[in-house]
């Protein structure tokens, strides 16, 4: 194995690839989670969020045709955010829509269905309000729209915000004031409404005074009259049909007093709407406005950086202590934006626990044809290819004395090895606490073997688990007594602990003084049956 020295390699990579900027340094549990939820959309290791908008006319849990989750998810993000007051810094996208459905502006089951469908994706690293933001973005991106910047870190409200969602019977002056209170100019108001109303429509059953023709029985619909002719496709038809006079938008051609889209769209002499004849202008405007919309949060909430895809991302990397005193290493790695390539070979390499290179410390990674995932935005599909440390039950097995401290990847696509090591930082992994392979499950009961490296002075061992309280995930800690190890073979003590309340993801934490060592997330289904 020939390696350039790290500083020289960093220099070279800066020189040759100036445009590749580290998204962040792995591991970072919150950013890792936000990145996966954002980019692992379909296929291998995919998250569930996009299932509701593929195909885009999908309407889960609902009984009617003519409606779509995509439309509800976008509308929910707007209505949740629409309570914001820029002056006082109150309200904003904070999940408060859960408590606001008795407000007249929030009629219909769209908000309840959205929260019900999406809340299961929230966890201790990604709040319900982050998921509502990402639900709207996913709908836009997946259904033909532009890529919208996403940040995480929203904090969920525990009660309703002051009402503030606009309603169609209000006049133009009121709407302009409402959008100004939310932090948007008049031109931005026109943009936001047009961008929002490219999806969905107005239902007769909720607004019989606007959609007067009751077509609910016809084709089993809710009588939803769509804003444009392509109600599940993100496009500028909302603007061109309005300008050409061919629109059926009920907020343009309906009764005068509720024609809010007509008043808003024409409020600058159609200047903004005319600019939307250009699809590129429409996409760019919508992408910017949606990003600002979902980033409108109560004052004091700190959002993360924009979540960019990690070019080479390890996932689920963990160590398992074996009965014979050695250590197994498991995990996956995602190569973003590439295709399957029979010529490609990929290796994981590692340094021992003292940070030295070691003999045989590289392992050929495995790949099967199902290890591909995709992400869609800007009407383009990005493919990623995954490799696995576990090549049909063969994984790197480490001598526990040498163990591991950092790993990296070496990829060869036929023109020499490329080193992927986070610009020389490599990927850090702790070996102080890990699961033992005596761990197993029996019905609800998980029996954990927890291996703790000898020769350190642990002060506390606990699990970080999640419970759902009032529909939201909260972290709870479960102490693991360290009175007597059940096994002391080799370099680790193994403590046995049983618990039948570990359902969502959880991890093990060991405190040594004020230092913390934590495993990555573990899940029940990864455990073998006890038998
Ligand atoms: C003055 C501002 C606005 C008014 C008066 C307004 C009014 C309405 C009304 C009356 C409906 C029909 C709801 C139903 O029947 O289910 C609707 C639907 C919708 N609105 Fe707005 N809206 C405004 C701004 C926005 C904005 C800024 C967005 C997003 C950025 C948005 C997104 C949507 C979507 C996606 C739907 C379709 C929902 C579905 O079909 O299920 N609206 N709007
Ligand atoms: C409408 O369709 C749903 C399922 O798609 C069905 O459960 C419901 O009974 C239908 N309603 C009517 C009035 O046909
Ligand atoms: C927004 O907050 C400011 C400052 O607290 C307050 O004076 C104003 O009335 C609020 N606006 C609305 C529409 O509630
Ligand atoms: C009402 O809807 C029906 C069914 O689509 C249609 O035939 C009829 O022309 C509509 N009436 C009006 C006044 O739009
Ligand atoms: C009902 O479905 C038929 C066949 O798909 C379609 O031609 C017709 O326009 C639909 N009617 C309404 C009111 O949506
Ligand atoms: C804006 O466009 C609509 C649709 O073409 C038209 O009816 C209206 O007169 C225009 N308004 C202005 C102020 O130009
Ligand atoms: C390793 O891969 C095999 C075959 O895909 C699978 O059956 C096994 O569960 C994997 N083991 C682990 C620990 O991931
Ligand atoms: C374990 O590693 C240390 C440091 O490299 C070495 O001094 C020691 O001899 C090793 N012990 C065994 C049992 O291999
Ligand atoms: C869980 O399994 C352990 C080990 O088999 C056993 O000692 C314990 O009683 C079980 N707990 C429950 C609640 O079944």
XYZ file of C-alpha atoms and ligand atoms in Angstrom:
686
model
C 0.000 0.000 0.000
C 1.492 3.311 -1.008
C 0.099 6.391 0.604
C 1.058 9.959 0.081
C 1.703 11.649 3.361
C -1.485 13.366 4.552
C -0.397 16.982 4.247
C 0.950 16.448 0.743
C -2.266 14.679 -0.220
C -4.380 17.509 1.184
C -2.298 19.974 -0.775
C -2.753 17.946 -3.962
C -6.481 17.591 -3.536
C -6.832 21.322 -2.936
C -4.775 21.936 -6.033
C -6.594 19.515 -8.315
C -10.142 19.672 -7.000
C -10.697 23.186 -5.696
C -14.472 22.904 -6.046
C -14.908 19.984 -3.636
C -15.525 21.412 -0.224
C -16.030 19.164 2.786
C -19.713 19.153 3.654
C -18.781 18.365 7.245
C -16.574 15.883 8.976
C -17.965 12.407 9.622
C -19.025 11.314 12.184
C -21.569 13.877 13.307
C -24.798 12.149 14.378
C -27.074 15.096 13.638
C -25.569 16.044 10.271
C -25.237 12.368 9.282
C -28.935 11.904 9.945
C -29.983 15.116 8.200
C -27.842 14.199 5.181
C -29.314 10.693 4.919
C -32.878 11.882 5.283
C -32.208 14.561 2.657
C -30.338 12.565 0.007
C -31.006 8.828 0.435
C -34.328 8.996 -1.269
C -34.947 5.795 -3.247
C -33.274 2.418 -3.368
C -30.620 0.979 -1.087
C -30.653 2.392 2.465
C -33.380 4.832 1.393
C -35.482 6.731 3.921
C -39.272 6.592 3.810
C -40.124 10.253 3.175
C -40.358 10.088 -0.610
C -42.680 7.086 -0.582
C -45.586 9.495 -0.148
C -44.758 11.437 -3.326
C -43.717 8.638 -5.651
C -45.733 8.686 -7.786
C -46.649 12.345 -7.343
C -50.397 11.733 -7.538
C -50.191 9.469 -4.517
C -52.681 10.312 -1.765
C -52.012 8.002 1.151
C -54.663 7.513 3.847
C -57.137 9.572 1.857
C -60.177 8.201 0.078
C -60.372 10.521 -2.868
C -58.752 11.027 -6.224
C -57.747 14.507 -7.361
C -55.734 15.228 -4.226
C -52.074 14.495 -3.623
C -49.726 14.258 -0.659
C -47.292 16.484 -2.564
C -49.778 19.371 -2.478
C -50.654 18.851 1.187
C -47.011 18.660 2.253
C -46.155 21.955 0.555
C -49.264 23.688 1.899
C -48.582 22.378 5.415
C -45.093 23.881 5.480
C -46.497 27.254 4.400
C -49.362 27.282 6.903
C -47.070 26.222 9.751
C -44.632 29.015 8.885
C -47.325 31.624 8.142
C -47.646 32.563 11.822
C -44.221 34.230 11.792
C -43.883 37.827 12.950
C -40.498 39.256 11.862
C -40.695 42.054 14.390
C -41.350 39.984 17.483
C -39.507 36.922 16.149
C -42.390 34.672 17.155
C -43.994 31.883 15.124
C -42.524 30.275 12.048
C -41.931 26.718 10.910
C -41.989 24.941 14.248
C -44.514 22.107 13.907
C -47.181 24.190 15.650
C -49.630 23.235 12.888
C -50.351 20.241 15.137
C -52.181 22.591 17.509
C -53.653 25.001 14.967
C -56.156 22.925 13.049
C -59.156 24.515 14.716
C -58.185 27.876 13.219
C -60.528 28.824 10.317
C -57.594 29.258 7.868
C -56.567 25.638 8.458
C -59.725 23.823 7.384
C -59.544 20.331 5.933
C -57.717 17.131 6.735
C -54.560 17.942 4.734
C -52.568 19.083 7.785
C -53.580 16.171 9.997
C -52.783 13.658 7.247
C -49.413 15.288 6.594
C -48.404 15.192 10.247
C -49.650 11.627 10.596
C -47.686 10.471 7.546
C -44.473 12.319 8.322
C -44.056 12.355 12.077
C -42.612 8.832 12.202
C -39.526 10.134 10.393
C -38.693 12.563 13.197
C -36.130 11.442 15.722
C -33.765 12.961 18.250
C -31.593 14.451 15.479
C -34.317 15.704 13.169
C -37.398 17.417 14.571
C -40.925 17.135 13.238
C -40.578 20.696 11.913
C -37.381 19.699 10.071
C -39.342 16.805 8.572
C -42.229 19.111 7.581
C -39.689 21.379 5.850
C -38.093 18.416 4.127
C -41.496 16.969 3.191
C -42.313 20.166 1.282
C -38.867 20.208 -0.349
C -39.115 16.517 -1.276
C -42.517 17.084 -2.884
C -41.168 19.984 -4.951
C -37.963 18.213 -5.995
C -39.525 14.827 -6.632
C -42.412 16.209 -8.690
C -40.465 18.142 -11.293
C -39.270 21.170 -9.340
C -35.922 22.775 -8.548
C -33.502 21.780 -5.821
C -34.276 23.717 -2.635
C -31.609 24.301 0.009
C -32.349 22.513 3.258
C -30.971 23.225 6.718
C -31.830 21.304 9.879
C -32.148 22.307 13.508
C -35.753 23.484 13.798
C -37.282 23.197 17.239
C -40.812 21.845 17.696
C -43.394 24.039 19.407
C -45.470 22.654 22.234
C -48.463 24.897 21.609
C -50.193 26.909 18.893
C -48.620 30.110 17.559
C -50.752 33.243 17.123
C -53.031 32.824 14.081
C -51.733 34.418 10.878
C -52.494 32.334 7.766
C -53.997 34.350 4.880
C -57.512 33.522 3.649
C -58.951 34.041 0.162
C -61.659 36.528 1.147
C -59.143 39.028 2.587
C -58.231 42.040 0.450
C -54.902 42.778 -1.239
C -53.807 45.262 1.426
C -54.348 42.677 4.161
C -52.446 40.018 2.214
C -49.545 42.383 1.553
C -49.405 43.164 5.288
C -49.569 39.493 6.210
C -46.662 38.614 3.898
C -44.688 41.622 5.154
C -45.245 40.380 8.715
C -43.885 37.006 7.587
C -40.846 38.765 6.095
C -41.739 38.837 2.390
C -42.103 41.788 -0.009
C -45.003 42.221 -2.400
C -43.051 40.671 -5.310
C -42.070 37.788 -3.044
C -45.716 37.335 -2.063
C -46.648 36.977 -5.739
C -43.815 34.482 -6.156
C -44.660 32.406 -3.101
C -48.340 32.130 -3.978
C -47.615 31.204 -7.612
C -44.927 28.719 -6.584
C -47.237 27.166 -3.991
C -50.273 26.975 -6.234
C -48.552 24.986 -8.969
C -49.665 21.970 -6.892
C -53.190 21.050 -5.838
C -56.404 22.992 -5.898
C -59.486 24.124 -3.981
C -61.972 21.545 -2.706
C -65.682 22.018 -3.053
C -66.274 20.307 0.257
C -64.139 22.876 2.112
C -64.879 25.977 0.030
C -68.353 25.526 -1.515
C -68.600 29.287 -1.916
C -65.474 29.283 -4.136
C -65.869 25.967 -5.948
C -69.606 26.049 -6.422
C -69.927 23.084 -8.772
C -70.204 19.949 -6.676
C -68.406 17.236 -8.665
C -67.615 15.042 -5.682
C -69.700 12.126 -6.938
C -68.154 12.272 -10.404
C -65.145 9.930 -10.506
C -65.118 9.745 -6.723
C -63.237 12.984 -6.054
C -63.371 15.545 -3.271
C -64.393 18.099 -5.855
C -60.857 19.501 -5.918
C -60.612 21.996 -8.766
C -56.948 22.367 -9.589
C -54.979 25.608 -9.786
C -53.480 24.588 -13.121
C -53.762 21.774 -15.660
C -50.764 19.931 -14.159
C -51.631 19.805 -10.470
C -49.048 17.174 -9.516
C -46.222 18.592 -11.597
C -44.078 21.462 -10.460
C -44.050 23.796 -13.478
C -44.911 27.350 -14.532
C -48.346 26.454 -15.942
C -49.840 28.248 -12.944
C -48.424 31.444 -14.481
C -48.780 30.811 -18.228
C -52.404 29.645 -17.949
C -53.218 32.723 -15.851
C -51.549 35.047 -18.362
C -53.115 33.332 -21.374
C -56.585 33.488 -19.861
C -56.991 29.694 -20.013
C -56.786 29.126 -16.269
C -59.462 27.337 -14.221
C -57.779 28.422 -10.946
C -60.743 28.894 -8.577
C -58.884 31.765 -6.854
C -58.697 33.561 -10.235
C -61.947 32.705 -12.040
C -64.174 32.188 -8.969
C -66.346 34.773 -7.211
C -64.696 38.225 -7.031
C -64.568 38.452 -3.243
C -62.447 35.248 -2.948
C -60.247 35.801 -6.025
C -57.104 36.307 -3.975
C -54.744 34.802 -6.572
C -56.120 37.176 -9.215
C -55.630 40.209 -6.942
C -52.149 39.090 -5.891
C -50.904 37.986 -9.330
C -51.940 41.270 -10.958
C -50.848 43.516 -8.082
C -47.659 44.646 -9.852
C -49.248 44.910 -13.295
C -48.404 41.224 -13.948
C -44.671 41.990 -13.981
C -43.687 39.075 -11.729
C -46.106 36.664 -13.397
C -44.775 37.663 -16.827
C -41.252 36.850 -15.673
C -42.491 33.342 -14.839
C -43.154 32.625 -18.509
C -39.489 31.685 -18.360
C -39.405 28.312 -16.585
C -35.814 28.933 -15.410
C -36.808 32.191 -13.730
C -39.784 30.450 -12.135
C -37.613 27.604 -10.813
C -34.919 29.923 -9.458
C -37.481 32.205 -7.783
C -39.358 29.274 -6.236
C -36.171 27.589 -5.018
C -35.047 30.792 -3.271
C -38.468 31.580 -1.799
C -39.126 28.031 -0.559
C -35.711 27.905 1.092
C -36.528 31.174 2.896
C -40.020 29.943 3.712
C -38.814 26.807 5.484
C -35.954 28.679 7.150
C -38.419 31.123 8.693
C -38.264 29.954 12.292
C -38.822 31.531 15.708
C -36.019 33.872 16.798
C -33.284 32.080 18.696
C -33.519 28.820 16.756
C -30.137 28.001 15.233
C -30.270 26.255 11.895
C -27.407 24.122 10.575
C -25.430 24.849 7.450
C -27.131 23.924 4.161
C -27.035 20.128 4.013
C -24.908 19.136 1.019
C -24.320 15.536 -0.039
C -21.188 13.909 1.343
C -19.139 12.638 -1.599
C -18.034 9.508 0.274
C -20.233 8.687 3.249
C -19.854 5.775 5.636
C -23.085 4.536 7.145
C -23.853 2.208 10.022
C -20.202 1.553 10.721
C -19.850 -0.333 13.948
C -17.561 -2.731 15.721
C -18.724 -5.975 17.327
C -16.734 -7.757 19.998
C -16.507 -11.480 19.270
C -16.460 -14.320 21.751
C -12.930 -15.225 20.750
C -11.693 -11.791 21.770
C -11.400 -10.333 18.287
C -13.429 -7.495 16.742
C -15.616 -7.485 13.618
C -16.110 -4.317 11.614
C -19.417 -3.748 9.767
C -20.673 -0.937 7.642
C -21.590 0.545 4.298
C -20.161 3.389 2.297
C -22.010 5.492 -0.266
C -20.231 6.905 -3.311
C -22.382 9.888 -4.253
C -23.138 10.685 -7.880
C -21.606 7.767 -9.709
C -22.730 4.631 -11.499
C -22.118 0.955 -11.134
C -18.806 0.115 -12.716
C -17.494 -3.435 -13.014
C -13.997 -1.974 -13.316
C -14.229 -0.302 -9.925
C -12.679 -1.844 -6.879
C -13.048 -0.281 -3.469
C -11.202 -0.991 -0.249
C -11.562 0.164 3.301
C -8.212 0.659 5.014
C -7.545 1.509 8.620
C -4.983 2.583 11.174
C -4.590 0.589 14.363
C -5.709 2.003 17.688
C -2.371 3.731 18.219
C -2.688 5.419 14.829
C -0.122 3.253 13.051
C -0.512 1.721 9.628
C -0.650 -2.037 9.902
C -0.103 -5.069 7.691
C -3.226 -6.409 6.046
C -5.266 -3.443 7.270
C -7.180 -3.049 4.011
C -10.282 -4.963 2.995
C -11.913 -5.365 -0.394
C -15.470 -4.013 -0.190
C -18.456 -5.860 -1.630
C -21.197 -4.533 -3.880
C -24.340 -6.169 -5.229
C -26.661 -4.868 -7.924
C -29.295 -3.802 -5.364
C -26.848 -1.454 -3.651
C -27.812 1.613 -5.655
C -29.797 4.656 -4.546
C -31.189 7.702 -6.289
C -32.014 11.326 -5.558
C -34.106 13.587 -7.789
C -34.147 17.386 -8.094
C -34.137 19.842 -11.018
C -35.636 17.009 -13.089
C -32.325 15.168 -12.886
C -31.657 11.861 -11.195
C -28.436 11.458 -9.230
C -27.333 7.873 -8.707
C -25.171 6.670 -5.854
C -23.474 3.322 -5.470
C -22.966 1.615 -2.140
C -20.251 -0.750 -1.010
C -20.406 -2.926 2.025
C -17.773 -3.954 4.580
C -19.738 -7.178 4.924
C -19.165 -9.094 1.758
C -21.531 -12.053 2.139
C -20.806 -12.567 5.823
C -17.087 -11.904 5.456
C -16.087 -8.718 7.202
C -12.805 -7.337 8.362
C -11.813 -9.085 11.603
C -9.402 -7.178 13.750
C -7.014 -8.356 16.369
C -8.394 -6.547 19.438
C -4.945 -5.477 20.513
C -4.314 -3.681 17.234
C -7.964 -2.706 16.728
C -8.774 0.446 14.766
C -8.779 4.212 15.264
C -9.407 5.669 11.818
C -10.352 4.333 8.430
C -10.513 5.577 4.870
C -11.283 4.286 1.406
C -9.143 3.524 -1.621
C -10.999 3.396 -4.908
C -9.628 2.251 -8.223
C -11.656 2.776 -11.379
C -8.941 1.619 -13.742
C -6.672 4.639 -13.602
C -4.877 4.282 -10.296
C -6.012 4.388 -6.705
C -7.928 7.378 -5.424
C -7.801 7.957 -1.689
C -11.022 9.134 -0.031
C -10.177 10.233 3.475
C -12.043 13.490 4.192
C -9.185 15.649 2.950
C -6.691 13.824 5.101
C -8.775 13.761 8.282
C -9.798 10.127 7.724
C -12.926 8.710 9.398
C -12.633 8.290 13.161
C -14.053 5.298 15.020
C -13.857 4.613 18.757
C -13.200 1.100 20.088
C -13.671 1.767 23.808
C -17.280 0.561 23.953
C -19.119 -1.688 21.502
C -21.732 -4.384 21.237
C -20.680 -7.991 21.828
C -21.865 -10.736 19.504
C -23.532 -12.515 22.434
C -26.326 -9.946 21.980
C -29.665 -11.311 20.804
C -33.418 -10.739 20.825
C -36.314 -12.796 22.075
C -39.737 -11.283 21.395
C -39.652 -7.794 22.888
C -36.667 -8.563 25.047
C -33.239 -7.490 23.819
C -30.267 -8.994 25.596
C -27.227 -6.815 25.134
C -23.636 -7.775 25.646
C -21.725 -4.538 26.017
C -17.956 -4.770 25.664
C -15.892 -2.156 27.504
C -12.180 -1.940 26.910
C -10.098 -2.862 29.939
C -7.587 -0.454 31.389
C -9.810 2.609 31.373
C -11.726 3.929 34.355
C -15.360 4.159 33.225
C -17.602 6.410 35.289
C -20.972 5.609 33.680
C -22.446 3.292 31.072
C -25.858 3.980 29.589
C -28.093 3.636 26.552
C -29.505 6.627 24.709
C -32.929 5.550 23.529
C -36.003 7.327 22.216
C -39.567 7.365 23.429
C -42.548 8.984 21.772
C -44.272 11.496 24.024
C -47.148 13.558 22.620
C -46.269 12.201 19.157
C -42.693 13.479 19.281
C -39.454 11.638 19.965
C -37.707 12.413 23.235
C -34.379 11.039 24.385
C -34.286 8.941 27.489
C -31.273 7.345 29.100
C -31.189 3.850 30.518
C -28.371 3.208 32.945
C -26.444 -0.043 32.597
C -24.995 -1.235 35.897
C -21.312 -2.141 35.676
C -21.117 -4.216 38.825
C -19.866 -7.560 37.527
C -18.795 -8.259 34.007
C -20.241 -11.540 32.706
C -17.117 -12.161 30.732
C -13.593 -10.803 30.942
C -11.940 -12.638 28.107
C -9.314 -10.827 26.086
C -8.987 -7.098 26.277
C -12.638 -6.305 27.059
C -15.072 -6.768 29.920
C -18.533 -7.720 28.715
C -21.580 -6.558 30.703
C -24.950 -8.191 30.062
C -28.110 -6.150 30.174
C -31.717 -6.805 29.116
C -34.379 -4.354 28.101
C -37.709 -4.709 26.352
C -38.328 -1.022 25.562
C -35.773 -0.476 22.784
C -37.813 0.011 19.614
C -36.462 2.959 17.694
C -32.770 3.470 17.063
C -30.565 3.743 20.122
C -26.902 3.727 21.004
C -24.500 2.933 23.808
C -22.554 5.635 25.632
C -19.625 5.177 27.982
C -18.394 8.075 30.081
C -14.797 8.149 31.249
C -14.455 11.257 33.372
C -15.743 14.005 31.118
C -14.999 12.099 27.900
C -17.804 10.263 26.123
C -17.500 7.293 23.811
C -20.600 6.409 21.833
C -21.561 3.769 19.313
C -23.466 4.689 16.193
C -27.181 3.903 16.201
C -28.250 0.313 16.655
C -31.562 -1.257 15.756
C -33.525 -4.214 17.023
C -33.697 -5.958 13.639
C -29.898 -6.182 13.497
C -29.946 -8.679 16.390
C -30.050 -12.444 15.864
C -32.689 -14.515 17.645
C -31.526 -15.805 21.013
C -32.333 -19.527 20.574
C -52.790 34.860 0.107
C -52.184 33.673 0.215
C -52.897 32.363 0.041
C -54.218 32.051 0.055
C -55.376 32.990 0.295
C -54.327 30.642 -0.198
C -55.531 29.953 -0.256
C -55.663 28.622 -0.551
C -56.896 27.878 -0.575
C -58.254 28.457 -0.284
C -56.625 26.606 -0.910
C -57.595 25.428 -1.035
C -57.399 24.425 0.080
C -58.265 23.190 -0.071
O -59.351 23.274 -0.641
O -57.825 22.125 0.381
C -55.215 26.533 -1.098
C -54.552 25.387 -1.464
C -53.173 25.287 -1.546
N -52.272 26.260 -1.198
Fe -52.672 28.199 -0.851
N -53.102 30.135 -0.365
C -52.187 31.134 -0.234
C -50.816 31.024 -0.281
C -50.141 29.833 -0.444
C -48.711 29.689 -0.374
C -47.724 30.834 -0.108
C -48.425 28.365 -0.586
C -47.099 27.653 -0.599
C -45.956 28.214 -0.740
C -49.687 27.689 -0.808
C -49.828 26.350 -1.108
C -51.021 25.720 -1.371
C -51.132 24.373 -1.893
C -49.975 23.437 -2.267
C -52.499 24.094 -1.993
C -53.149 22.804 -2.491
C -53.583 21.911 -1.380
C -54.279 20.654 -1.881
O -54.656 20.568 -3.052
O -54.460 19.732 -1.070
N -50.700 28.603 -0.691
N -54.642 27.767 -0.875
C -63.949 6.293 -3.362
O -62.778 5.491 -3.486
C -62.339 4.924 -2.287
C -61.047 4.157 -2.539
O -60.350 4.684 -3.615
C -63.420 4.024 -1.739
O -62.982 3.497 -0.504
C -64.688 4.815 -1.542
O -65.717 3.961 -1.111
C -65.102 5.480 -2.840
N -66.273 6.334 -2.608
C -67.293 6.368 -3.431
C -68.418 7.302 -3.077
O -67.333 5.699 -4.454
C -45.682 41.647 15.463
O -44.922 41.889 16.587
C -44.814 43.267 16.933
C -43.803 43.392 18.084
O -44.181 42.580 19.145
C -46.178 43.798 17.311
O -46.109 45.181 17.627
C -47.092 43.583 16.132
O -48.415 43.957 16.471
C -47.098 42.145 15.680
N -47.846 42.025 14.429
C -48.949 41.317 14.347
C -49.641 41.353 13.034
O -49.343 40.605 15.249
C -70.059 21.035 -13.272
O -69.314 19.820 -13.435
C -69.862 18.941 -14.403
C -69.036 17.649 -14.367
O -67.708 17.899 -14.701
C -69.848 19.606 -15.764
O -70.418 18.768 -16.714
C -70.611 20.921 -15.679
O -70.492 21.634 -16.903
C -70.092 21.804 -14.550
N -70.938 22.959 -14.408
C -70.433 24.186 -14.303
C -71.432 25.286 -14.117
O -69.229 24.415 -14.343
C -63.908 11.552 -14.926
O -63.047 10.592 -15.520
C -63.121 10.581 -16.928
C -62.260 9.422 -17.423
O -61.007 9.447 -16.811
C -62.674 11.941 -17.478
O -62.734 11.942 -18.883
C -63.559 13.035 -16.904
O -63.092 14.297 -17.314
C -63.609 12.962 -15.397
N -64.541 13.938 -14.878
C -64.250 14.823 -13.926
C -65.345 15.745 -13.528
O -63.152 14.888 -13.417
C -52.845 40.610 -15.914
O -53.071 39.470 -16.717
C -54.426 39.054 -16.757
C -54.485 37.759 -17.542
O -53.937 37.946 -18.826
C -55.264 40.160 -17.383
O -56.621 39.760 -17.368
C -55.112 41.437 -16.570
O -55.776 42.507 -17.208
C -53.653 41.797 -16.436
N -53.550 42.876 -15.492
C -52.770 43.916 -15.688
C -52.793 44.978 -14.643
O -52.086 44.020 -16.697
C -23.693 -9.838 5.934
O -24.212 -10.126 4.641
C -25.025 -11.277 4.593
C -25.408 -11.495 3.150
O -25.881 -10.312 2.568
C -26.223 -11.111 5.506
O -27.020 -12.265 5.504
C -25.737 -10.839 6.918
O -26.820 -10.586 7.772
C -24.797 -9.645 6.947
N -24.272 -9.507 8.280
C -24.255 -8.338 8.925
C -23.723 -8.395 10.304
O -24.615 -7.295 8.430
C -0.502 -5.247 22.312
O -0.005 -4.056 21.712
C 1.015 -3.433 22.430
C 1.314 -2.093 21.749
O 1.428 -2.266 20.375
C 2.215 -4.341 22.522
O 3.223 -3.719 23.294
C 1.795 -5.650 23.196
O 2.851 -6.563 23.173
C 0.600 -6.253 22.462
N 0.098 -7.395 23.225
C -0.227 -8.536 22.647
C -0.767 -9.588 23.566
O -0.143 -8.715 21.439
C -34.833 -10.943 29.003
O -33.829 -11.910 28.733
C -32.922 -12.106 29.809
C -31.837 -13.039 29.322
O -32.379 -14.165 28.705
C -33.674 -12.638 31.011
O -32.789 -12.798 32.094
C -34.756 -11.642 31.391
O -35.538 -12.132 32.433
C -35.655 -11.351 30.196
N -36.567 -10.271 30.549
C -37.841 -10.265 30.226
C -38.641 -9.060 30.632
O -38.365 -11.189 29.615
